Tab-separated table of C-alpha atoms in Angstrom:
chain	number	residue	atom	x	y	z
A	1	ALA	CA	10.732	-27.672	-7.814
A	2	GLN	CA	7.538	-27.240	-5.819
A	3	TYR	CA	9.547	-27.194	-2.594
A	4	SER	CA	11.854	-24.518	-4.024
A	5	ASN	CA	8.856	-22.442	-5.154
A	6	ASN	CA	7.266	-22.752	-1.737
A	7	THR	CA	10.487	-21.700	0.006
A	8	THR	CA	10.820	-18.597	-2.166
A	9	VAL	CA	7.209	-17.524	-1.657
A	10	LEU	CA	7.340	-18.285	2.081
A	11	ASN	CA	10.385	-16.056	2.470
A	12	LYS	CA	8.673	-13.343	0.418
A	13	PHE	CA	5.546	-13.359	2.579
A	14	SER	CA	7.554	-13.539	5.796
A	15	THR	CA	9.584	-10.511	4.695
A	16	ALA	CA	6.411	-8.634	3.712
A	17	TRP	CA	4.938	-9.448	7.124
A	18	ASP	CA	8.036	-8.061	8.844
A	19	VAL	CA	7.921	-4.874	6.767
A	20	ALA	CA	4.211	-4.348	7.492
A	21	ASP	CA	4.784	-5.050	11.178
A	22	ASP	CA	7.525	-2.437	11.289
A	23	MET	CA	5.321	0.106	9.504
A	24	ILE	CA	2.399	-0.399	11.883
A	25	ASP	CA	4.275	-0.653	15.175
A	26	LYS	CA	7.001	1.906	14.574
A	27	LEU	CA	6.550	4.216	11.612
A	28	VAL	CA	2.805	4.866	11.906
A	29	SER	CA	2.818	4.989	15.692
A	30	ASP	CA	5.992	7.031	16.173
A	31	LEU	CA	5.955	9.216	13.048
A	32	ALA	CA	2.221	9.759	12.550
A	33	GLN	CA	-0.041	9.146	15.524
A	34	ALA	CA	2.307	10.423	18.243
A	35	PRO	CA	3.222	13.758	16.568
A	36	ALA	CA	-0.406	14.267	15.485
A	37	LEU	CA	-1.695	13.879	19.033
A	38	LYS	CA	1.129	16.008	20.377
A	39	GLY	CA	0.529	18.773	17.858
A	40	LEU	CA	-3.208	18.951	18.532
A	41	SER	CA	-2.642	19.407	22.240
A	42	ASP	CA	-3.385	23.038	23.177
A	43	THR	CA	-0.063	23.296	24.983
A	44	ASN	CA	1.917	22.242	21.884
A	45	LEU	CA	0.384	24.358	19.109
A	46	SER	CA	3.627	26.358	18.997
A	47	THR	CA	5.373	23.209	17.679
A	48	LEU	CA	2.713	22.325	15.115
A	49	ASN	CA	4.955	23.026	12.095
A	50	THR	CA	7.636	20.731	13.516
A	51	GLN	CA	5.105	17.951	14.116
A	52	GLY	CA	3.983	18.360	10.508
A	53	ASP	CA	7.569	17.863	9.352
A	54	VAL	CA	7.785	14.681	11.439
A	55	ILE	CA	4.577	13.319	9.920
A	56	TYR	CA	5.818	14.112	6.400
A	57	SER	CA	9.085	12.276	7.092
A	58	GLY	CA	7.033	9.329	8.353
A	59	ALA	CA	5.121	9.261	5.072
A	60	GLU	CA	8.411	9.216	3.157
A	61	ALA	CA	9.696	6.365	5.342
A	62	ILE	CA	6.582	4.269	4.711
A	63	ILE	CA	6.896	4.802	0.939
A	64	GLN	CA	10.496	3.558	1.157
A	65	SER	CA	9.290	0.484	3.058
A	66	LEU	CA	6.548	-0.166	0.489
A	67	ASN	CA	9.259	-0.155	-2.178
A	68	GLY	CA	11.172	-2.817	-0.274
A	69	LYS	CA	12.624	-5.880	-1.982
A	70	TYR	CA	13.151	-9.560	-1.332
A	71	ASP	CA	15.763	-11.300	-3.476
A	72	ASP	CA	15.842	-8.391	-5.983
A	73	ASN	CA	12.060	-8.509	-6.407
A	74	TYR	CA	9.762	-5.736	-5.200
A	75	LEU	CA	7.430	-7.032	-2.518
A	76	PHE	CA	4.348	-4.864	-2.883
A	77	ASN	CA	3.876	-4.340	-6.627
A	78	GLY	CA	1.432	-7.157	-7.339
A	79	ALA	CA	2.394	-9.176	-10.402
A	80	ASP	CA	5.124	-6.699	-11.400
A	81	THR	CA	8.090	-7.573	-9.214
A	82	GLN	CA	10.736	-5.719	-11.253
A	83	ASN	CA	9.712	-2.082	-10.737
A	84	PRO	CA	9.200	0.048	-7.609
A	85	PRO	CA	5.455	0.568	-7.121
A	86	PHE	CA	5.162	3.763	-5.070
A	87	ALA	CA	6.460	7.316	-5.309
A	88	LEU	CA	5.682	10.801	-4.016
A	89	GLU	CA	4.770	13.396	-6.639
A	90	GLN	CA	4.947	17.117	-5.879
A	91	ASP	CA	2.337	19.400	-7.469
A	92	GLY	CA	2.574	22.945	-6.165
A	93	ASP	CA	2.038	22.858	-2.419
A	94	ARG	CA	0.533	19.354	-2.483
A	95	THR	CA	2.249	15.993	-2.447
A	96	TYR	CA	0.479	12.961	-3.908
A	97	VAL	CA	1.171	9.241	-3.570
A	98	THR	CA	1.482	7.492	-6.926
A	99	TYR	CA	1.289	3.793	-7.760
A	100	ARG	CA	2.879	2.890	-11.105
A	101	GLY	CA	2.760	6.590	-11.946
A	102	VAL	CA	-0.954	7.080	-11.148
A	103	ARG	CA	-2.047	9.335	-8.303
A	104	ILE	CA	-4.052	7.167	-5.955
A	105	ASP	CA	-5.714	9.964	-3.973
A	106	ASP	CA	-6.363	12.898	-6.319
A	107	PRO	CA	-10.119	13.370	-6.960
A	108	ALA	CA	-9.290	15.530	-9.994
A	109	THR	CA	-7.491	12.720	-11.841
A	110	LEU	CA	-9.025	9.447	-10.600
A	111	ASP	CA	-11.751	9.412	-13.255
A	112	GLN	CA	-9.601	10.696	-16.108
A	113	PRO	CA	-8.518	8.238	-18.857
A	114	TYR	CA	-5.408	6.272	-17.977
A	115	THR	CA	-2.398	6.625	-20.281
A	116	ASP	CA	0.531	4.200	-20.171
A	117	GLU	CA	4.238	5.091	-20.289
A	118	ASN	CA	3.957	5.525	-24.082
A	119	GLY	CA	1.017	7.921	-23.786
A	120	ASN	CA	-1.524	5.372	-25.036
A	121	ASN	CA	-4.961	4.661	-23.555
A	122	VAL	CA	-5.700	1.201	-22.193
A	123	LEU	CA	-9.083	0.067	-23.515
A	124	LYS	CA	-11.776	-1.945	-21.767
A	125	ASP	CA	-13.008	-5.291	-23.084
A	126	ASP	CA	-15.259	-3.529	-25.612
A	127	GLY	CA	-12.108	-2.299	-27.367
A	128	VAL	CA	-13.418	1.270	-27.488
A	129	THR	CA	-13.838	2.775	-24.014
A	130	PRO	CA	-10.601	3.815	-22.274
A	131	MET	CA	-9.888	2.663	-18.745
A	132	THR	CA	-9.837	5.406	-16.110
A	133	ASN	CA	-7.083	5.830	-13.534
A	134	ARG	CA	-9.470	4.545	-10.857
A	135	GLU	CA	-10.275	1.428	-12.880
A	136	MET	CA	-6.594	0.742	-13.487
A	137	LEU	CA	-5.899	1.011	-9.754
A	138	GLU	CA	-8.737	-1.451	-9.112
A	139	GLN	CA	-7.301	-3.821	-11.720
A	140	TRP	CA	-3.770	-3.567	-10.292
A	141	SER	CA	-4.978	-4.176	-6.750
A	142	ASP	CA	-6.474	-7.495	-7.885
A	143	GLU	CA	-3.489	-8.830	-9.855
A	144	HIS	CA	-2.427	-12.459	-9.520
A	145	LEU	CA	0.944	-14.187	-9.706
A	146	TYR	CA	0.305	-17.932	-9.465
A	147	VAL	CA	2.982	-20.373	-8.344
A	148	ASP	CA	3.010	-24.174	-8.329
A	149	ILE	CA	3.603	-25.250	-4.730
A	150	GLY	CA	2.280	-28.800	-5.011
A	151	ILE	CA	-1.466	-28.359	-4.517
A	152	GLY	CA	-2.499	-29.782	-7.905
A	153	PHE	CA	-1.439	-27.115	-10.410
A	154	GLU	CA	-3.852	-27.067	-13.398
A	155	VAL	CA	-4.841	-24.771	-16.266
A	156	ASP	CA	-8.220	-24.511	-17.991
A	157	GLY	CA	-9.009	-24.818	-21.697
A	158	GLN	CA	-7.894	-21.243	-22.345
A	159	GLY	CA	-4.529	-21.793	-20.691
A	160	ASN	CA	-5.433	-19.834	-17.540
A	161	VAL	CA	-4.362	-21.135	-14.160
A	162	ILE	CA	-7.213	-22.540	-12.074
A	163	PRO	CA	-6.869	-20.458	-8.866
A	164	SER	CA	-7.674	-23.299	-6.463
A	165	THR	CA	-4.740	-25.345	-7.781
A	166	ALA	CA	-1.974	-22.770	-7.254
A	167	PHE	CA	-0.800	-20.212	-4.735
A	168	ASP	CA	-1.269	-16.526	-5.543
A	169	SER	CA	2.066	-14.940	-4.623
A	170	ALA	CA	1.131	-11.364	-5.640
A	171	ILE	CA	1.125	-8.848	-2.775
A	172	SER	CA	-0.513	-5.531	-3.558
A	173	GLY	CA	0.602	-2.415	-1.726
A	174	LEU	CA	-2.729	-0.876	-2.722
A	175	GLU	CA	-4.568	-3.526	-0.735
A	176	LEU	CA	-2.232	-3.017	2.205
A	177	THR	CA	-2.551	0.757	2.502
A	178	GLY	CA	-5.783	1.581	0.648
A	179	TYR	CA	-6.422	3.870	-2.348
A	180	GLY	CA	-9.007	6.329	-3.650
A	181	VAL	CA	-10.968	8.943	-1.697
A	182	ASP	CA	-14.014	8.801	0.574
A	183	GLY	CA	-17.239	10.798	0.474
A	184	ASP	CA	-15.510	13.776	2.094
A	185	GLY	CA	-12.826	13.798	-0.577
A	186	ASP	CA	-10.273	12.606	1.984
A	187	PRO	CA	-7.732	9.912	1.002
A	188	LEU	CA	-8.386	6.285	1.858
A	189	ASN	CA	-4.646	5.629	1.681
A	190	LEU	CA	-2.762	5.770	4.976
A	191	VAL	CA	0.273	7.616	3.598
A	192	SER	CA	-1.895	10.096	1.699
A	193	THR	CA	-3.807	10.882	4.882
A	194	MET	CA	-0.513	11.513	6.664
A	195	LEU	CA	0.515	13.912	3.885
A	196	ARG	CA	-2.762	15.859	4.115
A	197	LEU	CA	-2.386	16.075	7.891
A	198	ALA	CA	1.195	17.265	7.500
A	199	ASP	CA	-0.044	19.983	5.112
A	200	VAL	CA	-2.533	21.238	7.704
A	201	PHE	CA	0.101	21.311	10.451
A	202	GLU	CA	2.788	22.963	8.323
A	203	ASP	CA	0.353	25.645	7.099
A	204	TYR	CA	-0.477	26.738	10.656
A	205	ASN	CA	0.929	30.174	11.563
A	206	GLU	CA	2.678	29.678	14.878
A	207	ASP	CA	3.191	33.429	15.316
A	208	THR	CA	-0.434	34.490	14.890
A	209	GLY	CA	-2.111	31.237	15.942
A	210	GLU	CA	-4.133	31.143	12.733
A	211	TRP	CA	-4.811	28.082	10.603
A	212	GLY	CA	-3.911	28.231	6.918
A	213	ALA	CA	-5.589	27.359	3.633
A	214	ALA	CA	-4.673	23.664	3.984
A	215	GLY	CA	-7.167	23.214	6.822
A	216	ASN	CA	-8.050	23.952	10.432
A	217	ARG	CA	-8.164	22.070	13.708
A	218	GLU	CA	-11.434	20.370	12.769
A	219	ASP	CA	-9.874	19.129	9.536
A	220	ALA	CA	-6.829	17.858	11.422
A	221	GLU	CA	-8.944	15.970	13.951
A	222	ARG	CA	-11.017	14.417	11.150
A	223	LEU	CA	-7.884	13.311	9.298
A	224	LEU	CA	-6.393	11.870	12.485
A	225	LYS	CA	-9.482	9.678	12.988
A	226	LYS	CA	-9.284	8.491	9.394
A	227	MET	CA	-5.580	7.817	9.764
A	228	ASP	CA	-6.334	5.611	12.776
A	229	ALA	CA	-8.974	3.766	10.725
A	230	SER	CA	-6.454	3.236	7.907
A	231	ARG	CA	-3.965	1.861	10.411
A	232	GLU	CA	-6.577	-0.644	11.597
A	233	ALA	CA	-7.273	-1.681	7.997
A	234	MET	CA	-3.540	-2.152	7.451
A	235	GLY	CA	-3.497	-4.319	10.559
A	236	ASP	CA	-6.137	-6.572	8.979
A	237	GLN	CA	-3.970	-6.972	5.868
A	238	TRP	CA	-0.974	-7.689	8.104
A	239	VAL	CA	-2.950	-10.527	9.741
A	240	GLU	CA	-3.766	-11.877	6.273
A	241	LEU	CA	-0.046	-11.921	5.398
A	242	ASP	CA	0.583	-13.869	8.604
A	243	THR	CA	-2.165	-16.359	7.703
A	244	GLN	CA	-0.667	-16.912	4.248
A	245	ALA	CA	2.826	-17.355	5.697
A	246	LYS	CA	1.532	-19.986	8.143
A	247	PHE	CA	-0.161	-21.861	5.279
A	248	LEU	CA	3.079	-21.834	3.302
A	249	ASN	CA	5.025	-23.042	6.330
A	250	ASN	CA	2.640	-25.977	6.798
A	251	ASN	CA	2.798	-26.765	3.092
A	252	GLN	CA	6.597	-26.737	3.341
A	253	THR	CA	6.432	-29.438	5.998
A	254	GLN	CA	4.120	-31.553	3.836
A	255	LEU	CA	6.413	-31.187	0.810
A	256	GLU	CA	9.385	-32.286	2.913
A	257	GLY	CA	7.463	-35.365	4.017
A	258	THR	CA	6.453	-36.180	0.433
A	259	PHE	CA	10.022	-35.714	-0.796
A	260	ASP	CA	11.374	-38.076	1.867
A	261	ALA	CA	8.671	-40.643	1.142
A	262	LEU	CA	9.397	-40.563	-2.602
A	263	ASN	CA	13.109	-41.019	-1.955
């Protein structure tokens, strides 16, 4: 049973690693960084709207990847493996990334009370104060899904799994791509940054050479730098997935040896 659990989780993490690798090496590079750099070149300003469309399509492609599955289970939704985690929500001229229905990058809603699918508030431990959207995102990003893979599975007196005795198989898309906003009000999420950059590009008037209400060249250059930083942060999470997969692979070998010895 432990060997079977380990095999399932190993395949899950290997698949997640492949998806993240594809996002970093292909989608972000080809459909975000390349068109952004091309569009900001003085000789290519006449194609800025087109480059914005490319970046927007890249954001859509990454959302599709983040909703990827392994064995009918969603990879990047933490402890909830049965529902797609991410979506794009249109609000006027703006598009927002949502995680489990909550906008992850909207300063106007992050500190509002969270309401579940039934319209009810989720209360904090005091039983009175409602959780905010930001606090729910923080809670979701730190979810656990423990699996017995033969490293001494134990529970404490309250029936909770002791973390050091099990493997945490939850993979959070929020941890992979980031969430919230920084001091400038810019998104910390990679896809959200791509969407804001696409807005700036698409709002540029190619006939008059004037920037629109969505932002100017300075805004675009700032967002591009932050997008590069988000890509680096995603790379760190990708390395962590690789580390976990290697651990599971080594554990698989040990379980095989134990199984043979017991037989």
